[in-house]
Amino acid sequence: MTGRVIVVTSGKGGVGKTTASANIGLALAASGPSVALVDMDIGLRNLDILMGLENRVVYNLVDVVEEKCKLRQALVKDKRLPNLNLLPAAQTRDKTAVNADQMKKLTEELKGMFDYVLIDSPAGIESGFQNAIAGAEEAVVICTPEMSAVRDADRVIGLLEARKDEISQYRLIINRIRPHMVKSNDMMSVQDVLEILSVKLLGVVPEDDQVIVSTNKGEPLSGSSDNQKAGQAYRNIAKRLQGEEVPFLNLDAMDATWFTKVVKFFNPARV
Amino acid sequence: MQLLDWLFRKSSDDARSKAKDRMKQMLIHDRLELPPDRLSSLEEELVAVVCRYFDIDRDTTRFDLQQYERKASLIANFPLVRSKT
Ligand SMILES: Nc1ncnc2c1ncn2[C@@H]1O[C@H](COP(=O)(O)OP(=O)(O)OP(=O)(O)O)[C@@H](O)[C@H]1O
Ligand SMILES: [Mg+2]
């Protein structure tokens, strides 16, 4: 087996990486393939909480790297889906506990065991981020439609582009869209952000209070078909990752903008 | 000329358009690692050169950075009045 190694990253903190990792991981596993969720936010362990698995954590990623246990021993099986596994971060260590080579080796091993290896990365673009992307072949960049988040996403995209040889593609998730604010022109739209960043869109996730409720319960929203907002968005994202074409939630019009017209004018061959 | 007017059109000043315009300029500068005053000194120099050959209409001169995909281009428009003798 050779699985796909996908890193979830953002630059800016708190934009929804861990929430997305948990939800996409669960939705992927629910549709069949085996999935490993890797918490690379060493020292700030969160993914186990969102998955409701915090009581089952025995060993962690650093233990595996330091050969205190076998990889299989550190993997925590999800309570809902046996084909979903979590590799927790260490809570009492810091980012310097692992390096890029060790992460590459670890993801290599995970690739042999799972169809999808989904890596939740820490905020920032320093060593923790570099370790998280070290073994990745694809990236999912998350931002919210706010200026600081978009700027940081752009920085991350620049860093991913510089590693084109290893990371073959990256796509964007725009999280916490508030359609009424876009409509009243108080906030950037999906189309605005795409135009600014010039990236491929993987998904659009609306602002949804249920995200907090589901975090408190330890049950990612994508797990039940009840939730038609964020939960549905994450399920769609999981389908797109698997190559299915799913229309985007119609949160704003995706028509031709002045931008595409300008491109046509200056560079007709490219459109 | 219409296209240029529209290219350099002033956008409305709601929060959404403001954010978008600021973002675009900010990211172009970020990506090029362009210091904030560099563009205006380039403009000054270019204008000086063009002015050696032409009288230009300074009121409608436009000078701007724009992006396509993730690459920036410099777009300048110097309306010419007459050539210098
Ligand atoms: N679509 C959404 N709607 C409402 N709240 C959301 C949404 N996505 C994320 N949140 C909330 O935003 C907060 C940050 O989310 P999360 O922890 O997933 O971000 P993160 O990028 O992993 O943060 P960090 O950089 O600290 O690791 C959480 O309180 C989460 O519940
Ligand atoms: Mg997180």
Coordinates of N, CA, C and O in Angstrom, one line a residue, chain A residues 147 151 154 157 182 185-187 189 192 195-198 258-259 261-263 265-266 270, chain B residues 3 6-7 9 14-16 19-20 22-24 26-27 30-31 66-70 75:
Chain A
M147 N -7.9 39.5 6.4 CA -6.6 40.0 5.8 C -5.4 39.2 6.4 O -4.6 38.8 5.6
R151 N -3.0 36.8 4.2 CA -1.5 37.1 4.1 C -0.7 35.9 4.5 O 0.3 35.6 3.8
D154 N -0.8 33.2 2.0 CA 0.1 33.5 0.9 C 1.5 33.1 1.2 O 2.2 32.6 0.3
I157 N 1.9 29.4 1.0 CA 1.8 29.0 -0.4 C 3.2 29.2 -1.1 O 3.7 28.3 -1.8
V182 N -20.7 38.9 3.6 CA -20.2 39.1 2.2 C -21.3 39.8 1.4 O -20.9 40.8 0.7
N185 N -21.2 43.4 1.8 CA -19.9 44.0 1.4 C -19.1 44.4 2.7 O -18.3 45.3 2.6
D186 N -19.3 43.6 3.7 CA -18.5 43.9 4.9 C -17.3 42.9 5.1 O -16.4 43.1 5.9
M187 N -17.2 42.0 4.1 CA -16.2 40.9 4.3 C -15.8 40.4 2.9 O -16.7 40.4 2.0
S189 N -15.2 37.9 -0.1 CA -15.9 36.7 -0.5 C -14.9 35.6 -0.9 O -13.7 35.8 -0.9
D192 N -13.2 36.7 -3.9 CA -12.1 37.7 -3.6 C -10.9 37.0 -3.2 O -9.8 37.3 -3.7
E195 N -9.1 35.1 -5.9 CA -8.5 36.1 -6.9 C -7.2 36.6 -6.3 O -6.2 36.8 -7.0
I196 N -7.2 36.9 -5.0 CA -6.0 37.4 -4.4 C -4.9 36.4 -4.3 O -3.7 36.6 -4.6
L197 N -5.2 35.1 -4.0 CA -4.2 34.1 -3.8 C -3.9 33.3 -5.0 O -2.8 32.7 -5.1
S198 N -4.8 33.3 -6.0 CA -4.6 32.5 -7.2 C -4.3 31.1 -6.9 O -3.2 30.6 -7.2
W258 N -13.3 41.2 -13.3 CA -12.4 42.1 -14.1 C -11.0 41.4 -14.3 O -10.4 41.6 -15.3
F259 N -10.6 40.7 -13.3 CA -9.3 40.1 -13.3 C -9.1 39.1 -14.5 O -8.1 39.3 -15.2
K261 N -10.8 39.2 -17.1 CA -10.8 40.0 -18.3 C -9.5 40.7 -18.6 O -9.0 40.7 -19.8
V262 N -8.9 41.2 -17.6 CA -7.6 41.8 -17.7 C -6.6 40.8 -18.3 O -5.8 41.1 -19.2
V263 N -6.6 39.6 -17.7 CA -5.7 38.6 -18.1 C -5.9 38.3 -19.6 O -4.9 38.2 -20.4
F265 N -6.9 40.3 -21.8 CA -6.4 41.5 -22.6 C -4.9 41.4 -22.7 O -4.4 41.6 -23.8
F266 N -4.2 41.1 -21.6 CA -2.8 41.2 -21.7 C -2.1 39.9 -22.1 O -1.0 39.9 -22.6
R270 N -3.3 32.7 -22.5 CA -3.3 31.9 -21.2 C -4.7 31.6 -20.7 O -4.9 30.9 -19.7
Chain B
L3 N -10.6 50.5 -21.4 CA -10.1 49.4 -20.7 C -9.2 49.8 -19.6 O -9.2 49.4 -18.4
W6 N -10.9 51.4 -16.7 CA -11.6 50.4 -16.0 C -10.6 49.5 -15.2 O -10.8 49.2 -14.0
L7 N -9.4 49.3 -15.8 CA -8.3 48.6 -15.1 C -7.9 49.4 -13.8 O -7.7 48.8 -12.8
R9 N -9.7 51.6 -12.3 CA -10.9 52.2 -11.8 C -10.7 52.3 -10.2 O -10.1 51.4 -9.6
D14 N -16.4 50.3 0.5 CA -16.9 49.4 1.5 C -15.8 48.5 2.1 O -14.7 48.4 1.4
A15 N -16.0 47.9 3.2 CA -15.0 47.2 3.9 C -14.4 46.0 3.0 O -13.2 45.8 3.0
R16 N -15.3 45.4 2.3 CA -14.9 44.3 1.5 C -13.9 44.7 0.4 O -12.9 44.1 0.2
A19 N -10.6 45.9 1.8 CA -9.7 44.7 2.2 C -9.1 44.1 1.0 O -7.9 43.8 1.0
K20 N -9.9 43.9 0.0 CA -9.4 43.3 -1.2 C -8.3 44.1 -1.9 O -7.2 43.6 -2.2
R22 N -6.4 46.4 -0.5 CA -5.2 46.4 0.4 C -4.4 45.1 0.3 O -3.2 45.1 0.3
M23 N -5.2 44.0 0.3 CA -4.6 42.7 0.3 C -3.7 42.5 -1.0 O -2.6 42.1 -0.9
K24 N -4.3 43.0 -2.1 CA -3.6 42.8 -3.4 C -2.3 43.5 -3.4 O -1.2 43.0 -3.7
M26 N -0.6 44.6 -0.8 CA 0.2 44.0 0.3 C 1.0 42.7 -0.2 O 2.2 42.6 0.0
L27 N 0.2 41.9 -0.9 CA 0.8 40.6 -1.3 C 1.8 40.8 -2.4 O 2.8 40.1 -2.5
D30 N 4.8 41.8 -0.6 CA 5.3 40.7 0.1 C 6.1 39.8 -0.8 O 7.2 39.4 -0.6
R31 N 5.5 39.4 -1.9 CA 6.0 38.4 -2.8 C 7.3 38.9 -3.5 O 8.2 38.1 -3.7
Q66 N 0.1 45.0 -10.7 CA -1.1 44.1 -10.7 C -0.6 42.7 -10.8 O 0.5 42.4 -11.2
Q67 N -1.4 41.7 -10.4 CA -1.0 40.4 -10.4 C -1.8 39.5 -11.3 O -3.0 39.7 -11.6
Y68 N -1.1 38.6 -11.9 CA -1.7 37.5 -12.7 C -1.2 36.2 -12.2 O 0.0 36.0 -12.1
E69 N -2.1 35.3 -11.8 CA -1.7 34.1 -11.1 C -0.9 34.5 -9.9 O -1.3 35.4 -9.2
R70 N 0.3 34.0 -9.7 CA 1.0 34.6 -8.6 C 2.2 35.4 -9.0 O 3.1 35.6 -8.2
I75 N 2.2 48.0 -14.5 CA 1.3 48.5 -15.6 C 1.4 50.1 -15.5 O 1.1 50.6 -14.4

